[in-house]
mmCIF file of C-alpha atoms in Angstrom:
data_model
loop_
_atom_site.group_PDB
_atom_site.id
_atom_site.type_symbol
_atom_site.label_atom_id
_atom_site.label_comp_id
_atom_site.label_asym_id
_atom_site.label_seq_id
_atom_site.Cartn_x
_atom_site.Cartn_y
_atom_site.Cartn_z
ATOM 1 C CA MET Q 1 208.648 207.894 250.052
ATOM 2 C CA THR Q 2 209.044 211.639 250.424
ATOM 3 C CA PRO Q 3 207.179 213.571 247.770
ATOM 4 C CA VAL Q 4 209.331 216.722 248.179
ATOM 5 C CA LEU Q 5 213.100 216.480 248.514
ATOM 6 C CA LEU Q 6 215.057 219.597 249.421
ATOM 7 C CA ILE Q 7 218.717 219.355 248.417
ATOM 8 C CA SER Q 8 221.273 221.758 249.831
ATOM 9 C CA GLY Q 9 224.422 222.092 247.761
ATOM 10 C CA SER Q 10 226.247 224.282 250.240
ATOM 11 C CA PRO Q 11 229.496 222.989 251.720
ATOM 12 C CA SER Q 12 228.924 225.049 254.885
ATOM 13 C CA ALA Q 13 227.059 223.766 257.943
ATOM 14 C CA THR Q 14 225.983 227.345 258.749
ATOM 15 C CA SER Q 15 225.055 228.412 255.228
ATOM 16 C CA ARG Q 16 222.513 231.025 254.257
ATOM 17 C CA THR Q 17 221.422 228.635 251.508
ATOM 18 C CA GLY Q 18 220.493 226.082 254.176
ATOM 19 C CA ARG Q 19 218.596 228.727 256.148
ATOM 20 C CA LEU Q 20 216.693 229.670 253.015
ATOM 21 C CA LEU Q 21 215.718 226.009 252.489
ATOM 22 C CA ASP Q 22 214.460 225.920 256.081
ATOM 23 C CA HIS Q 23 212.125 228.826 255.263
ATOM 24 C CA VAL Q 24 210.929 227.023 252.125
ATOM 25 C CA ALA Q 25 210.313 223.799 254.085
ATOM 26 C CA GLU Q 26 208.089 225.663 256.552
ATOM 27 C CA LEU Q 27 205.830 226.743 253.674
ATOM 28 C CA LEU Q 28 205.445 223.316 252.057
ATOM 29 C CA ASN Q 29 202.574 220.911 252.631
ATOM 30 C CA GLY Q 30 203.027 217.193 253.136
ATOM 31 C CA ALA Q 31 206.116 215.060 253.478
ATOM 32 C CA VAL Q 32 209.378 216.945 253.031
ATOM 33 C CA SER Q 33 212.907 215.672 253.546
ATOM 34 C CA LEU Q 34 216.236 217.452 253.426
ATOM 35 C CA LEU Q 35 219.474 216.187 251.910
ATOM 36 C CA HIS Q 36 222.669 218.084 252.694
ATOM 37 C CA LEU Q 37 225.202 217.121 250.035
ATOM 38 C CA ARG Q 38 228.013 218.167 252.404
ATOM 39 C CA ASP Q 39 227.127 215.151 254.581
ATOM 40 C CA LEU Q 40 227.896 212.666 251.806
ATOM 41 C CA PRO Q 41 231.309 210.979 251.919
ATOM 42 C CA ALA Q 42 233.673 212.942 249.680
ATOM 43 C CA GLU Q 43 235.744 210.185 248.089
ATOM 44 C CA PRO Q 44 232.844 207.986 246.910
ATOM 45 C CA LEU Q 45 230.968 211.116 245.768
ATOM 46 C CA LEU Q 46 233.889 212.384 243.700
ATOM 47 C CA LEU Q 47 234.975 209.002 242.354
ATOM 48 C CA GLY Q 48 231.485 207.678 241.639
ATOM 49 C CA ARG Q 49 231.914 204.675 243.909
ATOM 50 C CA ASP Q 50 229.112 202.828 245.617
ATOM 51 C CA HIS Q 51 228.638 203.796 249.230
ATOM 52 C CA PRO Q 52 225.524 203.290 251.387
ATOM 53 C CA ASP Q 53 225.075 207.050 251.926
ATOM 54 C CA ILE Q 54 225.370 207.806 248.206
ATOM 55 C CA VAL Q 55 222.939 205.004 247.353
ATOM 56 C CA ALA Q 56 220.478 206.325 249.963
ATOM 57 C CA ALA Q 57 220.749 209.856 248.535
ATOM 58 C CA GLU Q 58 220.109 208.560 245.010
ATOM 59 C CA ARG Q 59 217.115 206.584 246.312
ATOM 60 C CA SER Q 60 215.740 209.775 247.878
ATOM 61 C CA VAL Q 61 215.949 211.446 244.474
ATOM 62 C CA ALA Q 62 214.241 208.481 242.792
ATOM 63 C CA GLU Q 63 211.386 208.484 245.314
ATOM 64 C CA ALA Q 64 210.706 212.226 245.238
ATOM 65 C CA ASP Q 65 208.049 213.813 243.053
ATOM 66 C CA VAL Q 66 209.448 217.318 243.506
ATOM 67 C CA ILE Q 67 213.067 218.312 244.007
ATOM 68 C CA VAL Q 68 214.052 221.714 245.322
ATOM 69 C CA LEU Q 69 217.759 222.138 244.615
ATOM 70 C CA ALA Q 70 219.441 225.060 246.362
ATOM 71 C CA THR Q 71 223.040 226.092 245.881
ATOM 72 C CA PRO Q 72 225.222 229.057 246.565
ATOM 73 C CA ILE Q 73 226.788 230.491 243.450
ATOM 74 C CA TYR Q 74 230.576 230.515 243.411
ATOM 75 C CA LYS Q 75 232.384 231.986 240.410
ATOM 76 C CA ALA Q 76 229.168 232.151 238.355
ATOM 77 C CA ALA Q 77 228.221 228.483 238.814
ATOM 78 C CA TYR Q 78 226.729 226.042 241.298
ATOM 79 C CA THR Q 79 229.003 224.376 243.847
ATOM 80 C CA GLY Q 80 231.311 221.465 243.180
ATOM 81 C CA LEU Q 81 229.190 219.401 245.578
ATOM 82 C CA VAL Q 82 226.180 219.877 243.325
ATOM 83 C CA LYS Q 83 228.285 219.086 240.247
ATOM 84 C CA ALA Q 84 229.683 215.877 241.758
ATOM 85 C CA PHE Q 85 226.258 214.718 242.969
ATOM 86 C CA LEU Q 86 224.438 215.446 239.710
ATOM 87 C CA ASP Q 87 227.229 213.832 237.676
ATOM 88 C CA GLY Q 88 226.811 210.623 239.682
ATOM 89 C CA LEU Q 89 223.055 210.359 239.153
ATOM 90 C CA PRO Q 90 221.606 208.153 236.416
ATOM 91 C CA GLN Q 91 221.090 209.946 233.084
ATOM 92 C CA LYS Q 92 217.334 210.508 233.553
ATOM 93 C CA ALA Q 93 217.253 210.722 237.358
ATOM 94 C CA PHE Q 94 214.802 213.641 237.277
ATOM 95 C CA ALA Q 95 212.434 212.114 234.707
ATOM 96 C CA GLY Q 96 208.807 212.792 235.598
ATOM 97 C CA LYS Q 97 209.776 215.215 238.371
ATOM 98 C CA THR Q 98 209.260 218.884 238.931
ATOM 99 C CA VAL Q 99 212.546 220.553 239.856
ATOM 100 C CA VAL Q 100 212.836 223.942 241.515
ATOM 101 C CA PRO Q 101 216.259 225.587 241.213
ATOM 102 C CA ILE Q 102 217.244 228.054 243.927
ATOM 103 C CA ALA Q 103 220.514 229.956 243.952
ATOM 104 C CA THR Q 104 221.998 232.312 246.500
ATOM 105 C CA GLY Q 105 224.760 234.766 245.844
ATOM 106 C CA GLY Q 106 226.553 237.826 247.051
ATOM 107 C CA THR Q 107 225.704 240.106 244.133
ATOM 108 C CA GLN Q 108 223.163 240.521 241.361
ATOM 109 C CA ALA Q 109 225.992 239.582 238.973
ATOM 110 C CA HIS Q 110 225.154 235.943 239.771
ATOM 111 C CA LEU Q 111 221.475 236.312 238.860
ATOM 112 C CA LEU Q 112 221.733 234.499 235.522
ATOM 113 C CA ALA Q 113 223.468 231.455 237.009
ATOM 114 C CA VAL Q 114 220.064 229.848 237.569
ATOM 115 C CA ASP Q 115 219.233 230.022 233.862
ATOM 116 C CA TYR Q 116 222.662 229.511 232.341
ATOM 117 C CA ALA Q 117 224.394 227.126 234.745
ATOM 118 C CA LEU Q 118 221.744 225.224 236.695
ATOM 119 C CA ARG Q 119 218.680 224.928 234.447
ATOM 120 C CA PRO Q 120 220.486 223.158 231.545
ATOM 121 C CA VAL Q 121 221.850 220.344 233.704
ATOM 122 C CA LEU Q 122 218.466 219.830 235.367
ATOM 123 C CA SER Q 123 216.850 219.528 231.951
ATOM 124 C CA VAL Q 124 219.489 217.057 230.767
ATOM 125 C CA LEU Q 125 218.650 214.898 233.793
ATOM 126 C CA GLY Q 126 215.138 214.610 232.380
ATOM 127 C CA ALA Q 127 213.112 216.895 234.640
ATOM 128 C CA ARG Q 128 209.488 216.979 233.493
ATOM 129 C CA HIS Q 129 209.271 220.624 234.516
ATOM 130 C CA VAL Q 130 211.977 222.983 235.734
ATOM 131 C CA THR Q 131 210.284 225.956 237.366
ATOM 132 C CA ARG Q 132 211.506 229.478 236.775
ATOM 133 C CA GLY Q 133 213.579 229.178 239.916
ATOM 134 C CA LEU Q 134 214.676 231.763 242.395
ATOM 135 C CA PHE Q 135 217.821 233.807 242.950
ATOM 136 C CA VAL Q 136 218.269 235.331 246.394
ATOM 137 C CA LEU Q 137 220.930 237.720 247.588
ATOM 138 C CA ASP Q 138 222.753 236.589 250.712
ATOM 139 C CA THR Q 139 221.755 239.831 252.430
ATOM 140 C CA GLN Q 140 218.063 238.935 252.028
ATOM 141 C CA ILE Q 141 218.326 235.718 254.031
ATOM 142 C CA THR Q 142 219.536 236.613 257.518
ATOM 143 C CA PRO Q 143 217.284 238.125 258.616
ATOM 144 C CA LEU Q 144 214.696 237.156 256.027
ATOM 145 C CA ALA Q 145 213.887 240.271 254.016
ATOM 146 C CA GLU Q 146 210.233 241.274 253.859
ATOM 147 C CA GLU Q 147 210.362 241.581 250.065
ATOM 148 C CA LEU Q 148 211.492 237.954 249.849
ATOM 149 C CA ARG Q 149 208.518 236.522 251.749
ATOM 150 C CA PRO Q 150 205.978 236.802 248.871
ATOM 151 C CA ARG Q 151 208.493 235.254 246.451
ATOM 152 C CA LEU Q 152 208.999 232.287 248.800
ATOM 153 C CA ARG Q 153 205.226 231.954 249.260
ATOM 154 C CA GLU Q 154 204.754 231.928 245.473
ATOM 155 C CA LEU Q 155 207.452 229.270 245.078
ATOM 156 C CA ALA Q 156 205.863 227.156 247.833
ATOM 157 C CA ASP Q 157 202.405 227.543 246.286
ATOM 158 C CA GLU Q 158 203.783 226.281 242.975
ATOM 159 C CA VAL Q 159 205.378 223.266 244.683
ATOM 160 C CA ASN Q 160 202.259 222.586 246.735
ATOM 161 C CA ALA Q 161 200.197 222.531 243.524
ATOM 162 C CA VAL Q 162 202.260 219.749 241.917
ATOM 163 C CA PRO Q 163 200.271 216.495 241.841
ATOM 164 C CA LEU Q 164 202.077 213.977 244.009
ATOM 165 C CA ARG Q 165 201.959 210.214 243.912
ATOM 166 C CA ALA Q 166 200.011 208.634 246.723
ATOM 167 C CA VAL Q 167 202.229 207.725 249.668
ATOM 168 C CA ALA Q 168 201.822 204.056 250.535
#
């Protein structure tokens, strides 16, 4: 069991969103695992078919106490990878979990995507608590902007304060 699951919804292997999740992971206490949705097989993901990698990803969600979901924002919404993955999860897959939405984007115009695109679907999936989330401009990630460091620390402190189930 991994109490904290970081999910990257970026289709790029060299994404700034992935780099941001790496910074978050460094600040978290305890067991943390990372799921890159881009590594899941496309056809079973899109068609909702059983596949060992999809089943393993869903099991990771089920076993996590906290989920940090990070996605770049394209055309004012989260990526198609995130959409396909969330659509394939059971209706209340996030029940009893704390979910932290993180979005990255090229301009401040995408700022509200966390609240208007991502937060509603996380709530529908039954999240016990969806944190206020975080929007980060691409230019703040590489290199990591000084003004972003306290915001990441605050996010990590909030995650680290979530009571986790005992790991057997």
